[in-house]
Amino acid sequence: MNSQNPVIQVDGLSRSYRDVAALWDVTFSLQPNMICGLLGRNGAGKTTLMRMLTGQDFPSAGSVRLFGENPVENSTVLQQICFVSEAQRYPDGFQARHVLAGAPWFFADWDAAFADDLVGKFRLPLKRDVKKLSRGQQSALGVIVGLASRASITIFDEPYLGLDAVARHTFYDTLLADYAERPRTILLSTHLIDEVSNLLEHVLVLDEGRLLLDQSAESLRGSAAAVAGRAGDVDSFVEGRQILHRDTLGGLATVTIAGRLTAADHRAATAANLEIAPVSFQQLIVDLSTRSAPAPAVASVVHE
Amino acid sequence: MTAISTAPPVPRLASRHRLVKVMRLHLVNRLTYVGIPWIITGVALFISIVVALLISAAVPEAGRQDALQGMSYSWAVLSPLWYLAVVGVQAVSAVFPFALGFSITRREYALGTLLTYVVIAAFNATGWAILTEIERAINESGVVFHHFTALWLGEVGAGAVWLSLFALQILIFAVTSAFAAVYARWRSLGMLVLWAAVALLVLGLIAFAVLTGTAPSIIDWLMGISTVSFFAALLIPAALAFGLGWGALRRAPLRG
């Protein structure tokens, strides 16, 4: 981690709707110029968190600071943010060209040529009522606004809904290429974890409103391993280790364990005829969020 | 975090500039604010002309002038105003969430929307007032036809015509937007409370007038008010409605 001031600083953030806690005591900070994934199951609180980051919703407790300031009704801060919501509503009769015509008035770094280029790439019809566009085309419009805004903090809430595989990869490739040229802070919520795992530099995982994980993607990648082999051999190998997940098929078992394996561990595994494989991001997140153990214990183990 | 932060101060000029941008955003699709009201005006005028021709064809020469004079009771001139109620609701239900997506603050949205309402109402009122004057000139030349010069609009001067149409539009915009804002903030419970409050207020005023025996003098007073004062006074409830709308919107969460 570098020592720059964080662009996003969230402290003890909670949001409850009547008796339901959508978000509970979430604390994290993000350094500038990174692509961060916000992962979690449906209803984990991802959208709620994003709405409070962008001043669209109000915390029940705790605070949000963007560039060191409260984003609520703060024009100076908000002008540096672009939030692309999957639930974005458009006025009746609005066409994509109206949206793209209005965007440069509010995003100082808007790149119209880039937007035009993306319209071609995503084959977005400009002169059709936005409400009549397909789900994928509406997502493409959001993606175009988010990318072409070139905002210092760009937040995408499940931007891929309805996009086909080609369009999704166009999005990932364009995002990465543009980010390489113009680094900025990008926060991306998604369910398609494996698809974006190569994009992410940092990962936040929410589960039932709590922050389960706040870790660099690099350290997360090596933080677990899957051990496969005969059930008895596997069990004796993993004894005393933090088990994240266990699958058995006949006499064979695959166990996902937390923590880095040492060279000695690898030799022992080979000797015991066990196979060690890296765990995919997606598998790791699934294992973490389906565990019944209390969340903080898991997070602390994985942090080591 | 209790109060809405106003720091750091945005330079005044930049802030004013952003209000104009919000207005441009409202008007980026010109059909909504300008196109449809004037299409309705055109269609209503066409219908009035057809009605006038039918009257001329059906009524014998002797009574024709009188019959045509009856068109001055037509409400057709006000028909575009009812559509503005839809615009006022949509400005909040659809443009507001869209504006927040463009990183516009609630305050900028509210003031920019007010600016839009004032500019549009002035534009429409000017157009309709000019047409009223044209129709008055036509009437003076001997052709009896009343579309724009109907109701009170045929009896007052151009300034009063402009003011009355302007004030009516502002009132419709403000009241419908306030209702939409209350709905955005408190949903159906808010609607229930607001309608009940409006009903109680009206009921209370009537009860006051009846029980204190002041009803006849109030009616006399209302009848005595000049057109200009009456319509100028409509700007007061409009301002109250706008204040109510802003109070609701400033903490209204966005829902998906």
Coordinates of C-alpha atoms in Angstrom, one line a residue:
Chain A
M1 CA 0.0 0.0 0.0
N2 CA 1.3 3.5 -0.7
S3 CA 1.0 6.3 1.8
Q4 CA -1.3 8.6 -0.3
N5 CA -4.5 9.9 1.3
P6 CA -7.4 7.6 0.6
V7 CA -9.9 8.8 -2.0
I8 CA -12.7 6.8 -0.3
Q9 CA -12.8 6.6 3.5
V10 CA -15.7 4.8 5.1
D11 CA -16.0 4.6 8.9
G12 CA -18.5 2.5 10.9
L13 CA -21.0 3.0 8.2
S14 CA -24.5 1.5 8.9
R15 CA -27.8 1.8 7.1
S16 CA -31.0 0.3 8.4
Y17 CA -34.4 0.4 6.8
R18 CA -36.9 0.1 9.7
D19 CA -35.8 -3.0 11.4
V20 CA -33.6 -4.4 8.7
A21 CA -29.9 -3.6 8.8
A22 CA -28.8 -3.3 5.1
L23 CA -25.3 -2.3 6.1
W24 CA -23.6 -2.8 9.5
D25 CA -20.5 -1.1 10.8
V26 CA -18.6 -1.1 7.5
T27 CA -15.1 0.4 7.7
F28 CA -12.6 0.5 4.8
S29 CA -10.5 2.9 2.8
L30 CA -9.4 2.9 -0.9
Q31 CA -6.2 4.4 -2.2
P32 CA -6.4 6.4 -5.4
N33 CA -5.9 4.8 -8.8
M34 CA -7.0 1.2 -8.4
I35 CA -9.7 -1.1 -9.7
C36 CA -11.6 -2.4 -6.8
G37 CA -14.2 -5.2 -6.9
L38 CA -17.2 -5.0 -4.6
L39 CA -18.4 -8.6 -4.3
G40 CA -21.2 -10.3 -2.4
R41 CA -24.4 -12.1 -2.8
N42 CA -27.8 -10.5 -3.6
G43 CA -28.9 -8.3 -0.8
A44 CA -25.4 -8.2 0.7
G45 CA -25.6 -4.3 0.7
K46 CA -23.5 -3.5 -2.3
T47 CA -26.0 -1.1 -3.9
T48 CA -26.8 0.5 -0.5
L49 CA -23.0 1.1 0.0
M50 CA -22.6 2.6 -3.4
R51 CA -25.6 4.9 -3.0
M52 CA -24.1 6.3 0.2
L53 CA -20.7 6.7 -1.4
T54 CA -22.4 8.9 -4.0
G55 CA -24.6 10.9 -1.7
Q56 CA -27.8 9.3 -3.1
D57 CA -28.7 7.7 0.2
F58 CA -28.0 8.7 3.8
P59 CA -26.2 6.8 6.5
S60 CA -28.0 5.7 9.7
A61 CA -24.6 5.9 11.5
G62 CA -21.0 6.3 10.6
S63 CA -19.4 8.5 7.9
V64 CA -18.3 8.5 4.2
R65 CA -15.5 10.7 3.0
L66 CA -14.6 11.1 -0.6
F67 CA -11.4 13.2 -1.2
G68 CA -11.7 13.9 2.6
E69 CA -15.2 15.4 2.3
N70 CA -18.8 14.4 2.9
P71 CA -20.3 13.7 -0.6
V72 CA -23.8 14.6 0.4
E73 CA -24.9 17.7 -1.5
N74 CA -21.3 18.4 -2.1
S75 CA -21.1 19.7 -5.7
T76 CA -17.3 19.9 -5.7
V77 CA -17.0 16.2 -4.7
L78 CA -19.9 14.9 -6.8
Q79 CA -18.5 16.5 -10.0
Q80 CA -15.5 14.1 -9.7
I81 CA -17.7 11.1 -9.4
C82 CA -19.7 9.0 -11.9
F83 CA -22.1 6.4 -10.6
V84 CA -23.5 4.0 -13.1
S85 CA -26.4 2.2 -11.5
E86 CA -28.0 -0.9 -13.0
A87 CA -31.3 0.5 -11.8
Q88 CA -30.8 3.9 -13.5
R89 CA -34.1 5.4 -14.5
Y90 CA -34.5 7.6 -17.5
P91 CA -37.2 10.3 -18.2
D92 CA -39.9 9.3 -20.7
G93 CA -38.9 10.0 -24.3
F94 CA -35.2 10.1 -23.5
Q95 CA -33.0 8.5 -26.2
A96 CA -29.4 7.5 -25.8
R97 CA -28.4 10.6 -27.8
H98 CA -30.1 12.8 -25.2
V99 CA -28.2 11.1 -22.4
L100 CA -24.9 11.4 -24.3
A101 CA -25.6 15.1 -25.2
G102 CA -26.2 16.0 -21.5
A103 CA -23.3 14.1 -20.0
P104 CA -20.5 16.6 -21.0
W105 CA -22.4 19.4 -19.1
F106 CA -21.8 17.5 -15.8
F107 CA -18.6 15.5 -16.3
A108 CA -15.7 17.8 -16.8
D109 CA -13.4 15.2 -18.3
W110 CA -16.0 13.8 -20.7
D111 CA -14.5 12.5 -23.9
A112 CA -17.1 12.7 -26.6
A113 CA -14.9 11.0 -29.2
F114 CA -14.4 8.1 -26.8
A115 CA -18.1 7.9 -26.2
D116 CA -18.8 7.8 -30.0
D117 CA -16.3 5.1 -30.4
L118 CA -17.9 3.0 -27.6
V119 CA -21.4 3.6 -29.2
G120 CA -20.0 1.8 -32.3
K121 CA -18.4 -1.0 -30.3
F122 CA -21.5 -1.7 -28.3
R123 CA -23.8 -1.1 -31.4
L124 CA -26.0 1.1 -29.3
P125 CA -29.0 2.6 -31.1
L126 CA -28.9 6.3 -30.4
K127 CA -32.4 7.3 -31.6
R128 CA -34.6 4.9 -29.8
D129 CA -36.4 5.6 -26.5
V130 CA -34.1 4.3 -23.7
K131 CA -37.1 2.6 -22.1
K132 CA -37.5 0.5 -25.3
L133 CA -33.9 -0.6 -25.4
S134 CA -33.1 -4.1 -24.3
R135 CA -31.6 -4.7 -20.8
G136 CA -28.2 -5.2 -22.4
Q137 CA -28.4 -2.0 -24.5
Q138 CA -29.4 0.0 -21.4
S139 CA -26.4 -1.5 -19.6
A140 CA -24.2 -0.6 -22.6
L141 CA -25.4 3.0 -22.3
G142 CA -24.5 3.1 -18.6
V143 CA -21.1 1.6 -19.4
I144 CA -20.4 4.2 -22.1
V145 CA -21.4 7.0 -19.7
G146 CA -19.2 5.5 -17.0
L147 CA -16.1 5.0 -19.2
A148 CA -16.4 8.3 -21.2
S149 CA -17.0 10.4 -18.0
R150 CA -13.3 9.6 -17.0
A151 CA -14.4 10.6 -13.5
S152 CA -11.8 10.4 -10.8
I153 CA -14.0 7.9 -9.0
T154 CA -16.1 5.8 -11.3
I155 CA -18.6 3.4 -9.7
F156 CA -20.3 0.7 -11.6
D157 CA -23.1 -1.2 -10.0
E158 CA -23.5 -4.5 -11.8
P159 CA -22.9 -2.9 -15.2
Y160 CA -23.0 -6.1 -17.2
L161 CA -26.7 -7.1 -16.7
G162 CA -28.1 -8.3 -20.0
L163 CA -24.8 -7.8 -21.8
D164 CA -23.7 -10.7 -24.0
A165 CA -20.3 -12.3 -23.7
V166 CA -18.8 -10.2 -26.5
A167 CA -20.1 -6.9 -25.0
R168 CA -18.9 -7.9 -21.6
H169 CA -15.4 -8.5 -22.8
T170 CA -15.5 -5.3 -24.8
F171 CA -16.3 -3.6 -21.5
Y172 CA -13.5 -5.3 -19.6
D173 CA -10.9 -4.7 -22.3
T174 CA -11.8 -1.1 -22.8
L175 CA -11.9 -0.5 -19.1
L176 CA -8.4 -1.9 -18.7
A177 CA -6.9 -0.2 -21.7
D178 CA -8.4 3.2 -20.7
Y179 CA -7.4 2.7 -17.1
A180 CA -3.8 2.0 -18.1
E181 CA -3.7 5.3 -20.0
R182 CA -5.7 7.3 -17.4
P183 CA -5.5 5.8 -14.0
R184 CA -8.4 6.5 -11.7
T185 CA -10.4 4.9 -9.0
I186 CA -12.9 2.4 -10.2
L187 CA -15.3 0.5 -7.9
L188 CA -17.1 -2.3 -9.6
S189 CA -19.8 -4.5 -8.1
T190 CA -20.4 -7.8 -9.8
H191 CA -21.5 -11.4 -9.5
L192 CA -19.3 -12.6 -12.4
I193 CA -16.3 -12.8 -10.2
D194 CA -14.1 -15.0 -12.4
E195 CA -14.7 -12.8 -15.4
V196 CA -13.3 -9.7 -13.7
S197 CA -10.7 -11.4 -11.4
N198 CA -7.9 -10.4 -13.7
L199 CA -9.1 -6.8 -13.6
L200 CA -9.2 -6.3 -9.9
E201 CA -6.4 -5.0 -7.8
H202 CA -8.4 -4.9 -4.6
V203 CA -11.4 -6.8 -3.3
L204 CA -14.2 -5.9 -0.9
V205 CA -16.6 -8.6 0.0
L206 CA -19.9 -7.8 1.7
D207 CA -22.1 -10.5 3.3
E208 CA -25.4 -9.7 5.0
G209 CA -24.4 -6.0 5.4
R210 CA -21.0 -6.7 7.0
L211 CA -17.6 -6.3 5.4
L212 CA -16.2 -9.8 5.2
L213 CA -13.1 -9.1 3.3
D214 CA -10.9 -6.1 2.5
Q215 CA -7.8 -7.3 0.8
S216 CA -5.6 -6.8 -2.2
A217 CA -6.3 -9.2 -5.0
E218 CA -2.7 -10.2 -5.1
S219 CA -2.6 -11.5 -1.5
L220 CA -6.1 -13.0 -1.9
R221 CA -5.0 -15.1 -4.8
G222 CA -2.4 -17.0 -2.8
S223 CA -4.5 -17.1 0.4
A224 CA -6.1 -20.4 -0.2
A225 CA -5.4 -23.7 -1.9
A226 CA -7.5 -26.7 -2.9
V227 CA -6.1 -30.1 -1.9
A228 CA -7.4 -33.1 -3.7
G229 CA -6.8 -36.8 -3.2
R230 CA -8.0 -39.8 -1.2
A231 CA -10.2 -38.6 1.6
G232 CA -8.1 -40.1 4.4
D233 CA -4.9 -38.6 3.0
V234 CA -6.5 -35.2 2.5
D235 CA -7.9 -35.1 6.0
S236 CA -4.6 -35.9 7.6
F237 CA -2.9 -33.2 5.5
V238 CA -5.4 -30.5 6.3
E239 CA -5.6 -31.3 10.0
G240 CA -5.1 -28.2 12.1
R241 CA -5.6 -25.9 9.1
Q242 CA -8.5 -23.5 8.5
I243 CA -10.9 -25.4 6.2
L244 CA -13.0 -23.2 4.0
H245 CA -14.8 -25.8 2.0
R246 CA -15.0 -29.6 1.6
D247 CA -16.3 -31.7 -1.3
T248 CA -16.3 -35.5 -1.3
L249 CA -17.0 -37.9 -4.2
G250 CA -16.7 -41.5 -3.2
G251 CA -13.4 -42.0 -1.5
L252 CA -12.0 -38.8 -3.0
A253 CA -12.0 -35.4 -1.3
T254 CA -11.2 -31.9 -2.3
V255 CA -10.7 -29.5 0.6
T256 CA -10.1 -25.8 0.3
I257 CA -7.8 -24.5 3.0
A258 CA -6.9 -20.9 4.0
G259 CA -3.4 -19.7 4.3
R260 CA -0.3 -19.9 2.2
L261 CA 1.4 -23.3 1.7
T262 CA 5.1 -23.5 2.3
A263 CA 7.6 -25.4 0.1
A264 CA 7.6 -28.1 2.8
D265 CA 3.8 -28.3 2.6
H266 CA 4.1 -28.9 -1.2
R267 CA 6.7 -31.6 -0.7
A268 CA 4.5 -33.3 1.9
A269 CA 1.5 -33.2 -0.4
T270 CA 3.4 -34.7 -3.3
A271 CA 4.7 -37.4 -1.0
A272 CA 1.1 -38.2 0.1
N273 CA 0.0 -38.3 -3.5
L274 CA -2.2 -35.2 -3.1
E275 CA -2.8 -32.6 -5.8
I276 CA -2.6 -29.0 -4.9
A277 CA -4.4 -26.5 -7.1
P278 CA -5.0 -22.8 -6.9
V279 CA -8.5 -21.7 -5.9
S280 CA -10.4 -19.5 -8.3
F281 CA -11.5 -16.1 -7.0
Q282 CA -15.1 -17.1 -7.5
Q283 CA -14.7 -20.3 -5.5
L284 CA -12.9 -18.5 -2.7
I285 CA -15.6 -15.9 -2.4
V286 CA -18.3 -18.5 -2.5
D287 CA -16.5 -20.5 0.2
L288 CA -16.1 -17.4 2.3
S289 CA -19.7 -16.2 2.0
T290 CA -21.3 -19.6 2.6
R291 CA -19.5 -20.4 5.7
S292 CA -21.6 -20.6 8.9
A293 CA -18.7 -19.5 11.1
P294 CA -18.9 -15.9 12.3
A295 CA -17.6 -13.5 9.7
P296 CA -14.8 -11.7 11.6
A297 CA -13.0 -15.0 12.3
V298 CA -12.8 -15.8 8.6
A299 CA -11.7 -12.4 7.7
S300 CA -8.9 -12.4 10.2
V301 CA -7.6 -15.8 9.1
V302 CA -7.6 -14.7 5.5
H303 CA -5.8 -11.5 6.3
E304 CA -2.8 -13.2 7.7
Chain B
M1 CA -23.7 13.3 10.0
T2 CA -26.8 15.2 10.9
A3 CA -26.9 18.3 8.7
I4 CA -26.5 18.4 5.0
S5 CA -23.0 19.6 4.4
T6 CA -22.7 22.8 2.4
A7 CA -18.9 23.0 2.6
P8 CA -16.8 23.6 0.7
P9 CA -18.4 26.6 -0.9
V10 CA -18.8 26.4 -4.6
P11 CA -18.0 29.6 -6.4
R12 CA -21.3 31.5 -7.1
L13 CA -20.8 31.8 -10.8
A14 CA -20.0 28.1 -11.2
S15 CA -23.1 27.2 -9.1
R16 CA -25.3 29.5 -11.2
H17 CA -23.8 27.9 -14.3
R18 CA -24.8 24.5 -13.1
L19 CA -28.4 25.6 -12.6
V20 CA -28.5 26.5 -16.3
K21 CA -27.0 23.1 -17.1
V22 CA -29.8 21.4 -15.1
M23 CA -32.3 23.5 -17.2
R24 CA -30.6 22.3 -20.4
L25 CA -30.9 18.7 -19.1
H26 CA -34.6 19.2 -18.7
L27 CA -34.9 20.7 -22.2
V28 CA -32.5 18.2 -23.9
N29 CA -35.6 16.5 -25.2
R30 CA -37.6 19.5 -26.3
L31 CA -40.8 17.5 -27.0
T32 CA -41.6 17.3 -23.3
Y33 CA -41.6 20.9 -22.3
V34 CA -42.1 22.8 -25.6
G35 CA -43.3 20.3 -28.3
I36 CA -46.3 18.7 -26.7
P37 CA -47.8 21.8 -25.1
W38 CA -47.8 23.5 -28.4
I39 CA -49.0 20.5 -30.3
I40 CA -51.9 20.5 -27.8
T41 CA -52.4 24.2 -28.4
G42 CA -52.5 23.6 -32.1
V43 CA -54.9 20.6 -31.9
A44 CA -57.2 22.5 -29.5
L45 CA -57.3 25.5 -31.8
F46 CA -58.0 23.3 -34.8
I47 CA -61.0 21.8 -32.9
S48 CA -62.3 25.2 -32.0
I49 CA -62.1 26.3 -35.6
V50 CA -64.0 23.2 -36.7
V51 CA -66.6 23.8 -34.0
A52 CA -67.0 27.4 -35.2
L53 CA -67.5 26.3 -38.7
L54 CA -70.1 23.7 -37.6
I55 CA -71.9 26.5 -35.6
S56 CA -71.8 28.7 -38.7
A57 CA -73.2 26.0 -40.9
A58 CA -75.9 24.9 -38.4
V59 CA -77.2 28.1 -37.0
P60 CA -79.3 30.5 -39.2
E61 CA -77.8 33.8 -40.0
A62 CA -79.9 35.7 -37.4
G63 CA -78.6 33.8 -34.3
R64 CA -75.2 33.0 -35.7
Q65 CA -73.3 35.8 -34.0
D66 CA -74.8 35.0 -30.6
A67 CA -74.1 31.3 -31.0
L68 CA -70.5 31.9 -31.9
Q69 CA -70.2 34.3 -28.9
G70 CA -71.0 31.2 -26.8
M71 CA -67.6 29.9 -27.6
S72 CA -66.2 32.4 -25.1
Y73 CA -67.2 29.9 -22.4
S74 CA -64.9 27.3 -23.9
W75 CA -62.1 25.9 -21.7
A76 CA -60.2 24.7 -24.7
V77 CA -57.6 27.5 -24.3
L78 CA -56.5 25.9 -21.0
S79 CA -56.1 22.4 -22.4
P80 CA -52.3 22.5 -22.6
L81 CA -52.1 23.3 -18.9
W82 CA -53.4 19.9 -17.8
Y83 CA -50.6 18.2 -19.7
L84 CA -48.1 20.3 -17.6
A85 CA -49.3 18.4 -14.6
V86 CA -47.8 15.3 -16.1
V87 CA -44.6 17.2 -16.8
G88 CA -44.5 18.4 -13.2
V89 CA -44.8 14.8 -11.9
Q90 CA -42.3 13.4 -14.3
A91 CA -39.7 16.1 -13.5
V92 CA -39.5 14.6 -10.1
S93 CA -40.3 10.9 -10.7
A94 CA -38.0 10.5 -13.7
V95 CA -35.7 13.4 -14.2
F96 CA -34.7 13.7 -10.5
P97 CA -33.2 10.1 -10.2
F98 CA -31.6 10.6 -13.6
A99 CA -30.1 14.0 -12.5
L100 CA -28.6 12.4 -9.4
G101 CA -27.0 9.8 -11.7
F102 CA -25.3 12.7 -13.4
S103 CA -23.7 13.7 -10.1
I104 CA -26.0 16.7 -9.7
T105 CA -26.8 17.7 -6.1
R106 CA -30.4 17.9 -4.9
R107 CA -30.1 21.6 -4.4
E108 CA -28.8 22.2 -7.9
Y109 CA -31.6 19.9 -9.2
A110 CA -34.4 21.8 -7.3
L111 CA -33.2 25.3 -8.3
G112 CA -32.5 24.3 -11.9
T113 CA -35.9 22.8 -12.1
L114 CA -37.5 26.0 -10.7
L115 CA -35.6 28.0 -13.3
T116 CA -36.8 25.7 -16.0
Y117 CA -40.4 26.1 -14.8
V118 CA -40.1 29.9 -14.7
V119 CA -38.5 30.1 -18.2
I120 CA -41.0 27.6 -19.8
A121 CA -44.0 29.2 -18.1
A122 CA -42.9 32.7 -19.3
F123 CA -42.2 31.3 -22.8
N124 CA -45.6 29.6 -23.1
A125 CA -47.5 32.6 -21.5
T126 CA -45.8 35.0 -24.0
G127 CA -46.8 32.8 -26.9
W128 CA -50.4 32.4 -25.8
A129 CA -50.7 36.1 -24.9
I130 CA -49.6 37.1 -28.4
L131 CA -52.2 34.7 -29.9
T132 CA -54.8 36.2 -27.6
E133 CA -54.0 39.6 -28.9
I134 CA -54.1 38.4 -32.5
E135 CA -57.5 36.8 -31.9
R136 CA -58.8 40.0 -30.3
A137 CA -57.7 42.0 -33.4
I138 CA -59.6 39.4 -35.5
N139 CA -62.7 39.8 -33.4
E140 CA -62.5 43.6 -33.7
S141 CA -62.4 43.2 -37.5
G142 CA -65.9 41.7 -37.2
V143 CA -65.2 37.9 -37.3
V144 CA -66.6 36.4 -34.1
F145 CA -64.3 33.6 -32.9
H146 CA -63.3 32.7 -29.4
H147 CA -60.5 30.3 -28.6
F148 CA -57.8 32.3 -26.9
T149 CA -60.2 35.1 -25.9
A150 CA -62.3 32.8 -23.8
L151 CA -63.2 32.9 -20.1
W152 CA -61.6 35.8 -18.4
L153 CA -58.9 36.0 -21.0
G154 CA -61.2 37.8 -23.4
E155 CA -62.0 40.5 -20.9
V156 CA -58.6 41.6 -19.6
G157 CA -55.6 43.3 -21.1
A158 CA -52.5 41.6 -22.6
G159 CA -50.5 42.0 -19.3
A160 CA -53.2 40.3 -17.2
V161 CA -53.5 37.5 -19.8
W162 CA -49.8 36.9 -19.6
L163 CA -49.7 37.0 -15.8
S164 CA -52.7 34.7 -15.4
L165 CA -51.3 32.1 -17.8
F166 CA -47.9 32.4 -16.2
A167 CA -49.1 32.0 -12.7
L168 CA -51.4 29.1 -13.5
Q169 CA -48.5 27.2 -15.1
I170 CA -46.2 27.8 -12.2
L171 CA -48.9 26.7 -9.8
I172 CA -49.5 23.5 -11.7
F173 CA -45.8 22.7 -12.0
A174 CA -45.2 23.4 -8.3
V175 CA -48.2 21.5 -6.9
T176 CA -47.7 18.4 -9.1
S177 CA -43.9 18.3 -8.4
A178 CA -44.6 18.7 -4.7
F179 CA -46.9 15.7 -4.8
A180 CA -44.3 13.6 -6.7
A181 CA -41.6 14.7 -4.2
V182 CA -43.7 13.7 -1.2
Y183 CA -44.3 10.3 -2.9
A184 CA -40.5 10.0 -3.6
R185 CA -39.8 10.6 0.1
W186 CA -42.6 8.8 1.9
R187 CA -44.3 6.7 -0.7
S188 CA -48.0 5.9 -0.4
L189 CA -48.1 6.8 3.3
G190 CA -47.0 10.3 2.4
M191 CA -49.7 10.5 -0.3
L192 CA -52.3 9.5 2.2
V193 CA -51.2 12.1 4.7
L194 CA -50.9 14.8 2.1
W195 CA -54.3 14.3 0.6
A196 CA -55.9 14.1 4.1
A197 CA -54.1 17.3 5.0
V198 CA -55.3 19.1 1.9
A199 CA -58.9 17.8 2.5
L200 CA -58.8 18.9 6.2
L201 CA -57.4 22.3 5.2
V202 CA -60.2 22.9 2.6
L203 CA -62.8 21.6 5.1
G204 CA -61.4 23.8 7.8
L205 CA -61.6 26.9 5.7
I206 CA -65.2 26.2 4.7
A207 CA -66.1 25.4 8.3
F208 CA -64.5 28.7 9.4
A209 CA -66.4 30.7 6.8
V210 CA -69.7 29.0 7.5
L211 CA -69.5 28.9 11.3
T212 CA -68.4 32.5 11.7
G213 CA -71.0 33.7 9.3
T214 CA -68.3 35.3 7.2
A215 CA -69.0 33.2 4.1
P216 CA -70.9 35.9 2.2
S217 CA -68.4 38.6 2.8
I218 CA -65.5 36.3 1.8
I219 CA -67.3 35.5 -1.4
D220 CA -67.9 39.2 -2.0
W221 CA -64.3 39.9 -1.4
L222 CA -63.2 37.1 -3.7
M223 CA -65.5 38.4 -6.5
G224 CA -64.1 41.9 -5.9
I225 CA -60.5 40.9 -6.4
S226 CA -59.0 42.1 -9.7
T227 CA -57.9 39.4 -12.2
V228 CA -54.3 40.6 -11.8
S229 CA -54.4 40.4 -8.0
F230 CA -56.1 37.0 -8.0
F231 CA -53.6 35.4 -10.3
A232 CA -50.6 37.1 -8.7
A233 CA -51.8 35.7 -5.4
L234 CA -51.7 32.2 -6.9
L235 CA -47.9 32.5 -6.8
I236 CA -48.1 32.3 -3.0
P237 CA -49.5 28.7 -2.9
A238 CA -47.1 27.9 -5.7
A239 CA -44.2 29.0 -3.6
L240 CA -45.5 27.1 -0.6
A241 CA -45.9 23.9 -2.7
F242 CA -42.4 24.4 -4.0
G243 CA -41.1 24.7 -0.5
L244 CA -42.9 21.5 0.5
G245 CA -41.4 19.7 -2.5
W246 CA -37.9 20.8 -1.7
G247 CA -38.4 19.8 2.0
A248 CA -39.4 16.3 0.8
L249 CA -36.7 16.0 -1.8
R250 CA -33.7 17.1 0.1
R251 CA -33.7 13.8 2.1
A252 CA -35.5 11.6 -0.4
P253 CA -33.5 8.4 -0.9
L254 CA -33.3 7.0 -4.4
R255 CA -35.0 3.7 -4.8
G256 CA -34.4 1.2 -7.6

